[in-house]
PDB file of C-alpha atoms and ligand atoms in Angstrom:
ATOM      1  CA  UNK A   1       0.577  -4.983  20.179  1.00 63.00           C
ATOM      2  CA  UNK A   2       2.726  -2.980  22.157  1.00 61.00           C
ATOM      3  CA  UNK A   3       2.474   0.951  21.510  1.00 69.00           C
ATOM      4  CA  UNK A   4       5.977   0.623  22.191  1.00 81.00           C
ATOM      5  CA  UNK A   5       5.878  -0.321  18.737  1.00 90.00           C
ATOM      6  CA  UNK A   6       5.671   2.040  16.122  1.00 95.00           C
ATOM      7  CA  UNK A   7       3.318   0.047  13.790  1.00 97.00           C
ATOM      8  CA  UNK A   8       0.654   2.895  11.408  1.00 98.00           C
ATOM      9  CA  UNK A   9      -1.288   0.852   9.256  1.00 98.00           C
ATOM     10  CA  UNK A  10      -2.497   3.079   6.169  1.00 97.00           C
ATOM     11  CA  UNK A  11      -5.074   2.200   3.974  1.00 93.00           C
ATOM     12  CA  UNK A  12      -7.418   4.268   1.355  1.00 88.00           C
ATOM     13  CA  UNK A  13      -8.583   3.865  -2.174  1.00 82.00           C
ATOM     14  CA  UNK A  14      -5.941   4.322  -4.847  1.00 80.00           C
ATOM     15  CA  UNK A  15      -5.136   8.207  -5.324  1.00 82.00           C
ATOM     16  CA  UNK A  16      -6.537   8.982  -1.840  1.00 86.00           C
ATOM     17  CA  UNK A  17      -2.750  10.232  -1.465  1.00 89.00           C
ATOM     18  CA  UNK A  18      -2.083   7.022   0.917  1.00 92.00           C
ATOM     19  CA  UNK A  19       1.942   6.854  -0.433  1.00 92.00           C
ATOM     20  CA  UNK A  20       2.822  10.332   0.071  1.00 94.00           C
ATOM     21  CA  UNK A  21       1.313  10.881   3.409  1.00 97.00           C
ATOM     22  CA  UNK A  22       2.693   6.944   4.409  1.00 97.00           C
ATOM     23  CA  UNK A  23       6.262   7.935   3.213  1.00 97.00           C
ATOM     24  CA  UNK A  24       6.242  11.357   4.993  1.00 97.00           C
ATOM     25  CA  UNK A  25       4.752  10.460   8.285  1.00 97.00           C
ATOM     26  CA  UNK A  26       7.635   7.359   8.200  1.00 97.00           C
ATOM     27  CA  UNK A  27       9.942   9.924   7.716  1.00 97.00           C
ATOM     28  CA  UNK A  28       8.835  12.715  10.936  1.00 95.00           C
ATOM     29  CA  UNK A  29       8.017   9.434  12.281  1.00 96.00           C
ATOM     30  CA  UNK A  30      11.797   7.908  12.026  1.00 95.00           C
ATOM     31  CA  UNK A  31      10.299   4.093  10.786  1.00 96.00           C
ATOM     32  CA  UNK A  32      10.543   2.223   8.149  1.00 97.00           C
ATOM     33  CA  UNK A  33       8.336   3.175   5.045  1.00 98.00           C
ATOM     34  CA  UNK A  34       6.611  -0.131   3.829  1.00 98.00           C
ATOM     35  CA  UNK A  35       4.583   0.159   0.763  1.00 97.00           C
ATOM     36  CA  UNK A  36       3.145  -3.311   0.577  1.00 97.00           C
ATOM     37  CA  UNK A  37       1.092  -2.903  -3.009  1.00 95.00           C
ATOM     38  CA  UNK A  38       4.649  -3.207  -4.693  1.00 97.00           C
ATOM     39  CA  UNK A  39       4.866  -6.392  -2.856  1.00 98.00           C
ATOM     40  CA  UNK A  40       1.991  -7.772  -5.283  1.00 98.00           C
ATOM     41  CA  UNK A  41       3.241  -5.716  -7.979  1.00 97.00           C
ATOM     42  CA  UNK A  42       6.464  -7.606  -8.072  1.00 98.00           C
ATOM     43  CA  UNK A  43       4.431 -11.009  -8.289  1.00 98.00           C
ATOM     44  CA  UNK A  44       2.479  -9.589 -11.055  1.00 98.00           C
ATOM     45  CA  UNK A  45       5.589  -8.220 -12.867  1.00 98.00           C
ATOM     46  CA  UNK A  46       7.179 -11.773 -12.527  1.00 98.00           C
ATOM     47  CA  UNK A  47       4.227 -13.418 -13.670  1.00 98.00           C
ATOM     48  CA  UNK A  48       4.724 -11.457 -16.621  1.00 97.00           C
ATOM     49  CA  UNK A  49       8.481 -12.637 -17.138  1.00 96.00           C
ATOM     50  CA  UNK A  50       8.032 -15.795 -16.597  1.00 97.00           C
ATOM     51  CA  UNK A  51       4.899 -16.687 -18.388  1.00 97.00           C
ATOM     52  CA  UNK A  52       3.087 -17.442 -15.139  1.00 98.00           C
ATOM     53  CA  UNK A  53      -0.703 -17.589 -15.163  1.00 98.00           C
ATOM     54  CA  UNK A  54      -2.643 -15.684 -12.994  1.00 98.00           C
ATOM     55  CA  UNK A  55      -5.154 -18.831 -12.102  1.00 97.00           C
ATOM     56  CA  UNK A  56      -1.957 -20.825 -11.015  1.00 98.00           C
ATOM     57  CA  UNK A  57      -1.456 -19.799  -7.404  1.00 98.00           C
ATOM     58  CA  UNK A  58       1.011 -22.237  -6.651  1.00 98.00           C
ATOM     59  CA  UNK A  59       3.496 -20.960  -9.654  1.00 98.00           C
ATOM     60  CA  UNK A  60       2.517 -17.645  -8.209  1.00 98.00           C
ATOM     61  CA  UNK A  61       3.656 -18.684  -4.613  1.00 98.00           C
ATOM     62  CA  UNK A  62       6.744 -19.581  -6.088  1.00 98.00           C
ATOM     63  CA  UNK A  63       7.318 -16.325  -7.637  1.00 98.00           C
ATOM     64  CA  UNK A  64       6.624 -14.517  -4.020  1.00 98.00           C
ATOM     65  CA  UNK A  65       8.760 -16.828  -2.754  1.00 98.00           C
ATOM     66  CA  UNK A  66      11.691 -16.116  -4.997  1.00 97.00           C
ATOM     67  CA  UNK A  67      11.634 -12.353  -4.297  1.00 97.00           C
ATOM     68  CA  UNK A  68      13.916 -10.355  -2.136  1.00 97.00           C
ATOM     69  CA  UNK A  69      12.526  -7.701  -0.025  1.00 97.00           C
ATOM     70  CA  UNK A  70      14.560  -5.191   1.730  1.00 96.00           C
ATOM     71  CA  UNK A  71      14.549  -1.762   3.552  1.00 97.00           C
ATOM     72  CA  UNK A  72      16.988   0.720   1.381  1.00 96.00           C
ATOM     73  CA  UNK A  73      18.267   4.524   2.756  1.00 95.00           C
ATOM     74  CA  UNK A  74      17.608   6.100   5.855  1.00 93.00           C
ATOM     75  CA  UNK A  75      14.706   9.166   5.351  1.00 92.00           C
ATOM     76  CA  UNK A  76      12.654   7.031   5.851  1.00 96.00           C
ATOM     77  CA  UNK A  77      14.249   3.502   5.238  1.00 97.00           C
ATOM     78  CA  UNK A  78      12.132   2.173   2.155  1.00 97.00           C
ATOM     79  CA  UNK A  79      10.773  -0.933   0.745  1.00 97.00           C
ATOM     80  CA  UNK A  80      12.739  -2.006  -2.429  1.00 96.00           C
ATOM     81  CA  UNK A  81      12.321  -5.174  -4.375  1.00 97.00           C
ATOM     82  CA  UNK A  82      15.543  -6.910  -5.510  1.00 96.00           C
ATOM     83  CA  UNK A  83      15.531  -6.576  -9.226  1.00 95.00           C
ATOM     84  CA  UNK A  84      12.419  -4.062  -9.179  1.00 95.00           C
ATOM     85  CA  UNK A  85      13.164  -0.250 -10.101  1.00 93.00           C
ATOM     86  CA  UNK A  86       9.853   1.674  -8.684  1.00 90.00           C
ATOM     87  CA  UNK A  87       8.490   2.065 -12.700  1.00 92.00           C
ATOM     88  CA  UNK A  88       8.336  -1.725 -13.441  1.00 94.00           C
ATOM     89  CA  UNK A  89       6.139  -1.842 -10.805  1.00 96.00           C
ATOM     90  CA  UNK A  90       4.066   0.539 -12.468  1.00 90.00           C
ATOM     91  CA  UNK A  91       3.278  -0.534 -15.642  1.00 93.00           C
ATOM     92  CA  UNK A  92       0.014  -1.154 -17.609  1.00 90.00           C
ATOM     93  CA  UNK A  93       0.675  -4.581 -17.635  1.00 95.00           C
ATOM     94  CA  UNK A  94       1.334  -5.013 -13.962  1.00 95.00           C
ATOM     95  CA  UNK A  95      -1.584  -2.681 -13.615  1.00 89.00           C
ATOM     96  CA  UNK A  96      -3.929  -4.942 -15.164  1.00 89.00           C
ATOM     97  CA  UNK A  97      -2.633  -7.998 -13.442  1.00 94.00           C
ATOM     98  CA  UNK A  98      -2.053  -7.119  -9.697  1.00 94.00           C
ATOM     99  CA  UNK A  99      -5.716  -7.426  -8.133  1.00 91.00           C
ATOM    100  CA  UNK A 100      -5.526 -11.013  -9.955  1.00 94.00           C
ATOM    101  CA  UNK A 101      -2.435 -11.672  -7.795  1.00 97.00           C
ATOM    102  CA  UNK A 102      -3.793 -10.588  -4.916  1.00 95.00           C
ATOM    103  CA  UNK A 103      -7.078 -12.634  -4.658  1.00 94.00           C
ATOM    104  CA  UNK A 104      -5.292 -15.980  -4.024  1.00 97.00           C
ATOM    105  CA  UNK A 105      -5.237 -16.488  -0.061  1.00 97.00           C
ATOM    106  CA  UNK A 106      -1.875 -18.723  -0.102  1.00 98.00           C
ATOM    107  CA  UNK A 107       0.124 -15.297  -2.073  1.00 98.00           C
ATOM    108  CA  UNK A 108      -1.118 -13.328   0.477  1.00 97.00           C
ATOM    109  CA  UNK A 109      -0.112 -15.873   3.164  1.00 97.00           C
ATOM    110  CA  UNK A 110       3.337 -15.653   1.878  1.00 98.00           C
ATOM    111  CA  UNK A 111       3.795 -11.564   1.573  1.00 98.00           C
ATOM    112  CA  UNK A 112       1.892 -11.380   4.907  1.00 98.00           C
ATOM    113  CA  UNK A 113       4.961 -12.963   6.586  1.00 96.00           C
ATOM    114  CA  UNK A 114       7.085 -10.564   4.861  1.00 97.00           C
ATOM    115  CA  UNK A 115       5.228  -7.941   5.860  1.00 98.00           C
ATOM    116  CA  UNK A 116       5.369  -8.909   9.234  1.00 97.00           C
ATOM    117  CA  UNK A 117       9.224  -9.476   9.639  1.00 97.00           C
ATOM    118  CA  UNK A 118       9.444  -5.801   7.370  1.00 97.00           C
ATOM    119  CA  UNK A 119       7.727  -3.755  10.238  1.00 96.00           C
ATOM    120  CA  UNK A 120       8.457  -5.859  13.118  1.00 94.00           C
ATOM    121  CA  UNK A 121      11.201  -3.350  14.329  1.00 92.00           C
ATOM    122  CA  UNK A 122       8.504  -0.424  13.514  1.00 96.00           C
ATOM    123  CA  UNK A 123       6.949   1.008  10.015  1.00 98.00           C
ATOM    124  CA  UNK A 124       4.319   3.084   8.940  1.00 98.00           C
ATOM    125  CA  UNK A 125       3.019   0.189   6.461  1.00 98.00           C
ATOM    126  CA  UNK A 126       0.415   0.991   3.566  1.00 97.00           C
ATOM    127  CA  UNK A 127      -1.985  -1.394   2.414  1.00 94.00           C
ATOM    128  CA  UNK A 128      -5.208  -3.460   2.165  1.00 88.00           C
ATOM    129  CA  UNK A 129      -5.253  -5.692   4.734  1.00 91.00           C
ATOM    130  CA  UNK A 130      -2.132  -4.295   7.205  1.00 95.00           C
ATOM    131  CA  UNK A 131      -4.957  -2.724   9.711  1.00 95.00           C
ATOM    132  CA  UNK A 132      -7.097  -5.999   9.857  1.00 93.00           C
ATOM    133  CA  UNK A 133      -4.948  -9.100   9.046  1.00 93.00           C
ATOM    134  CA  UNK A 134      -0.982  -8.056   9.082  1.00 96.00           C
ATOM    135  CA  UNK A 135      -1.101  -6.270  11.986  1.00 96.00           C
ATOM    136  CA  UNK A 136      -4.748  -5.346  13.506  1.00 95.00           C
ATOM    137  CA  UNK A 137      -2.994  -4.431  17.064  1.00 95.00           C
ATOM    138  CA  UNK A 138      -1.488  -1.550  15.438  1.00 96.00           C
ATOM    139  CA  UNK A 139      -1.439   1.530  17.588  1.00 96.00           C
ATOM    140  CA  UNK A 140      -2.412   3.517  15.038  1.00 98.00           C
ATOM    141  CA  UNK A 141      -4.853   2.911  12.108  1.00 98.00           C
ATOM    142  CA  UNK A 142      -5.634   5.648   9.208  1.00 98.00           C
ATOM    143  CA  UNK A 143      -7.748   5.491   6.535  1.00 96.00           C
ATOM    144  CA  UNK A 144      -8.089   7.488   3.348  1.00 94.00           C
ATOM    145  CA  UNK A 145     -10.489   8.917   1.337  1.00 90.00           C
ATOM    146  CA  UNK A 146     -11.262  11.200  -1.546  1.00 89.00           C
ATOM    147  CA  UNK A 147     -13.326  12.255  -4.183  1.00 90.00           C
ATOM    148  CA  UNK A 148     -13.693  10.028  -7.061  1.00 86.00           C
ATOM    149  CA  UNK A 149     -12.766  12.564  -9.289  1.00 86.00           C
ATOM    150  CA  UNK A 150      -9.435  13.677  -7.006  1.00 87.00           C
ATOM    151  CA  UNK A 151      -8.449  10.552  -6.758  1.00 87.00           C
ATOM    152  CA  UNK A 152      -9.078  10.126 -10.969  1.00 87.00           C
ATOM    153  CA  UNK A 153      -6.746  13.346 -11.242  1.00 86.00           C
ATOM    154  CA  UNK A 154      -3.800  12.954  -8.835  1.00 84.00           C
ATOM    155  CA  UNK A 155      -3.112   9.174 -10.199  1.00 83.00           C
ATOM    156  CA  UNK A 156      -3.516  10.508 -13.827  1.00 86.00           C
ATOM    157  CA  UNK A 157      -0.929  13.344 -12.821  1.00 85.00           C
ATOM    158  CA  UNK A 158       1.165  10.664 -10.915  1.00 81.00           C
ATOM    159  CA  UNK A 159       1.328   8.204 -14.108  1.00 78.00           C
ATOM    160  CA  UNK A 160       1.557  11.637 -16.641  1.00 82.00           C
ATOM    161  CA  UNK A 161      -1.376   9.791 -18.114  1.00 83.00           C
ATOM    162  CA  UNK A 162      -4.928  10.179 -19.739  1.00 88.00           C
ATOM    163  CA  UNK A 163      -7.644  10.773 -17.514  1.00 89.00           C
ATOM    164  CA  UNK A 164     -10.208   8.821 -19.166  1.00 89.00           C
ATOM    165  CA  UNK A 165      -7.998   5.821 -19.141  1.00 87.00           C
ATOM    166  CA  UNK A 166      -6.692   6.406 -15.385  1.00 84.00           C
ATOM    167  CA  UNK A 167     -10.695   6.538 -14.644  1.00 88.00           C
ATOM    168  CA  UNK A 168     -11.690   3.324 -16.160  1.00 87.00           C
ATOM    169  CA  UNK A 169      -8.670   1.236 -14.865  1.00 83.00           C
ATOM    170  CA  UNK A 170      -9.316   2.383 -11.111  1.00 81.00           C
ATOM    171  CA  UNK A 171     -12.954   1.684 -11.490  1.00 84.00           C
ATOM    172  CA  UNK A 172     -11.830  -1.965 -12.915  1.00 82.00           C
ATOM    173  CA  UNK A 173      -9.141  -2.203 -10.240  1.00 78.00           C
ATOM    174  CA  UNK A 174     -11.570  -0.797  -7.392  1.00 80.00           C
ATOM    175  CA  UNK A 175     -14.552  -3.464  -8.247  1.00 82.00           C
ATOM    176  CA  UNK A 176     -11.858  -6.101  -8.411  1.00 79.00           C
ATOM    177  CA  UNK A 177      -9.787  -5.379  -5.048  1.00 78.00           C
ATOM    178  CA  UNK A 178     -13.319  -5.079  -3.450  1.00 79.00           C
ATOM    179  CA  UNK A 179     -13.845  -8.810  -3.992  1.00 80.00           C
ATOM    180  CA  UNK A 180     -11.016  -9.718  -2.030  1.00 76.00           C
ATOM    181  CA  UNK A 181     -11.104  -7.680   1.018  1.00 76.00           C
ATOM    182  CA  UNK A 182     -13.363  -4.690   0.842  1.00 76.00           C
ATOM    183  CA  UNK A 183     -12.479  -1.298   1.204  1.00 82.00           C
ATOM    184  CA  UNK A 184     -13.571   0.149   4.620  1.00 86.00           C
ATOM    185  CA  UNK A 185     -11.864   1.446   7.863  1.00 91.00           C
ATOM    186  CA  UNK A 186     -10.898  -0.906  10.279  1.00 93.00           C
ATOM    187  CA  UNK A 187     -12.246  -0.917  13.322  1.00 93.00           C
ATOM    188  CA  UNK A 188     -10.858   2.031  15.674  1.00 94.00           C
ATOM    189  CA  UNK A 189      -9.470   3.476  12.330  1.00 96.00           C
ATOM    190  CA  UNK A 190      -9.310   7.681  12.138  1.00 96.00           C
ATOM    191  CA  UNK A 191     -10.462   8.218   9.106  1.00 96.00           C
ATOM    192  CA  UNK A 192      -9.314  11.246   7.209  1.00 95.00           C
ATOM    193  CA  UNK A 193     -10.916  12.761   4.230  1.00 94.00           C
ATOM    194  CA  UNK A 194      -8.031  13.958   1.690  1.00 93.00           C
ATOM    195  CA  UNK A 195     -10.419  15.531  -1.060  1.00 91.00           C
ATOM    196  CA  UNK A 196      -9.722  19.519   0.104  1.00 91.00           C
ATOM    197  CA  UNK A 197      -6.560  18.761   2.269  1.00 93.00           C
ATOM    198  CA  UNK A 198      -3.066  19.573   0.637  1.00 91.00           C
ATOM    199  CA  UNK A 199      -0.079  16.790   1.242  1.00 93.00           C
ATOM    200  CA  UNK A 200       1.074  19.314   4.274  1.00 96.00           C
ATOM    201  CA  UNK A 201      -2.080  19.186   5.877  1.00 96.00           C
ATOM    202  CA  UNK A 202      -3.125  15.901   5.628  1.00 96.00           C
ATOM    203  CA  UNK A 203       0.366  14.831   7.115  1.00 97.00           C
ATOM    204  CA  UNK A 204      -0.856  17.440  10.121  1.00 97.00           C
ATOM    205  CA  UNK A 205      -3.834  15.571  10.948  1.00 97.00           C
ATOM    206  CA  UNK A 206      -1.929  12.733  11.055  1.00 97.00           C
ATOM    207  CA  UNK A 207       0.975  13.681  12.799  1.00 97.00           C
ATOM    208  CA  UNK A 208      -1.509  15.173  15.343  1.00 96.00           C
ATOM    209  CA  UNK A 209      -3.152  11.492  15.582  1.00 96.00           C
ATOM    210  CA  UNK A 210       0.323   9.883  16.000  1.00 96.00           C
ATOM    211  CA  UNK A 211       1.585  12.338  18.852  1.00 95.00           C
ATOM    212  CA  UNK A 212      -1.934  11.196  20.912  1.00 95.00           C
ATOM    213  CA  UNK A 213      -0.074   7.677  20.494  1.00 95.00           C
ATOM    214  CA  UNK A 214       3.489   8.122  20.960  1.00 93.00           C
ATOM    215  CA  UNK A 215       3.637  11.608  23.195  1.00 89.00           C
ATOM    216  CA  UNK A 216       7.554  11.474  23.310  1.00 81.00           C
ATOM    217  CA  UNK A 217       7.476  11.721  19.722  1.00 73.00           C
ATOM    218  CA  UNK A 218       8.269  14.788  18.614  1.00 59.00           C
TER     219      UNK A 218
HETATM  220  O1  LIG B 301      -1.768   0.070  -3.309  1.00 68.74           O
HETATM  221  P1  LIG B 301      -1.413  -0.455  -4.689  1.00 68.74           P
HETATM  222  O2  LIG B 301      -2.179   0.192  -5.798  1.00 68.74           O
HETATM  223  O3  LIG B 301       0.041  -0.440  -4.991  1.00 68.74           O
HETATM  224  O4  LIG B 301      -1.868  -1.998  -4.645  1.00 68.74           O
HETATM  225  C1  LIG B 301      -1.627  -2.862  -5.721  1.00 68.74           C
HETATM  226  C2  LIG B 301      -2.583  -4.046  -5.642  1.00 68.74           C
HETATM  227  O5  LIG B 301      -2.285  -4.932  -4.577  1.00 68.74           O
HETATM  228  C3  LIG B 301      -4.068  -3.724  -5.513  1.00 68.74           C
HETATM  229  O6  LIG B 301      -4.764  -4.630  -6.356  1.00 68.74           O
HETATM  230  C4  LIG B 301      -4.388  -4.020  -4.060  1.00 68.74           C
HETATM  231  C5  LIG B 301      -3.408  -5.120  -3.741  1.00 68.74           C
HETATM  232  N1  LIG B 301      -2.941  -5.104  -2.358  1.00 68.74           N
HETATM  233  C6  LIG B 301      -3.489  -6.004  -1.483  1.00 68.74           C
HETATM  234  O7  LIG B 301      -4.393  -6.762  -1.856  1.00 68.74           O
HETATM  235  N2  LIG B 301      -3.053  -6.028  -0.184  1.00 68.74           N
HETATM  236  C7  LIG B 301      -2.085  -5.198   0.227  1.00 68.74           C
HETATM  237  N3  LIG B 301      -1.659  -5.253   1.491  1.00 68.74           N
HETATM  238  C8  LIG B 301      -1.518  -4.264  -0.677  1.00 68.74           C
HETATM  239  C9  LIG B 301      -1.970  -4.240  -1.964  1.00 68.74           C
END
């Protein structure tokens, strides 16, 4: 891919602080913020409405299928889903549901074009497989990590929800996601540990990383 470009794939576990260093380097960045997990949320949270099962892939494709995707605002243009306000995406239920979404190859055929027309003009794009399969000639790859126990905290302070219950269902969500495409850097991937680094600094590192890539960026 050209480094003309400006394609940042960003992938971590959950709570590694992926979305709010994603949105914030899209916006210094002056792309398009693409936060592909509510792409599968929306499948799950229509599965839900419509009674689909999670075992039936092809009622699933449909439901990808009949979803609109689109890039709302300016600072930094964002990923909406037609129909979708950002907490229905959210939702225990949708929670429980999404790695089941994701593990059928012909859904993830179908968002993968999405994802590909969504950044093809430029995005800092966050999710599992954007450094490897959506677009593994991206300039610029970063991965996350953090502390078990950060990442337990920030996503129970994210959700305003009980730690306990934030701890089991990443642990159930981690194990599951695993099974369809592990967690690891990609190759050439900086990888950038958020444990002890504040929003501000971890958007330093990467801004620093970016600049390497596109000088005239300022
Ligand atoms: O990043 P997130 O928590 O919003 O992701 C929601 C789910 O979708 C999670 O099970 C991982 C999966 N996912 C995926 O398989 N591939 C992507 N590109 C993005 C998300």
């Amino acid at each position: 891919m050209s480094a003309a470009v400006i394609i940042v794939a960003v992938d971590g576990a959950a709570g590694s602080g992926k979305s709010t260093l994603a949105r914030g380097l899209a916006q210094r960045l002056g792309v398009a913020y693409v936060n592909t997990g509510l792409m599968y949320r929306a499948v799950a949270a229509a599965s839900i409405a419509r009674g689909v099962d999670l075992d039936d892939a092809e009622g699933l494709v449909d439901l990808a299928r009949g979803l609109r995707f689109r890039l709302e605002g300016d600072d930094p243009p964002t990923l909406e889903v037609e129909g979708y306000v950002p907490v229905d995406l959210t939702t225990p239920g949708v929670e429980s549901r999404v790695s089941l979404v994701a593990r059928h190859p012909v859904v993830r055929s179908v968002l993968r074009d999405q994802q590909r027309t969504l950044g093809a003009t430029g995005a800092v794009m966050e999710g599992r497989d954007i450094a490897t399969v959506v677009f593994p000639d991206a300039p610029l790859k970063l991965f996350l990590r953090a502390d078990q126990m950060r990442r337990v905290d920030r996503r129970a302070d994210e959700r305003d929800a009980d730690t306990n219950v934030v701890r089991d269902a990443l642990e159930r969500r981690d194990a599951r996601d695993a099974r369809t495409t592990p967690l690891e850097p990609a190759p050439g991937a900086i990888i950038i540990d958020t444990s002890d680094l504040s929003i501000d600094q971890t958007l330093d590192e990467a801004l620093g990383a970016a600049r390497r890539v596109w000088p005239e960026r300022r």
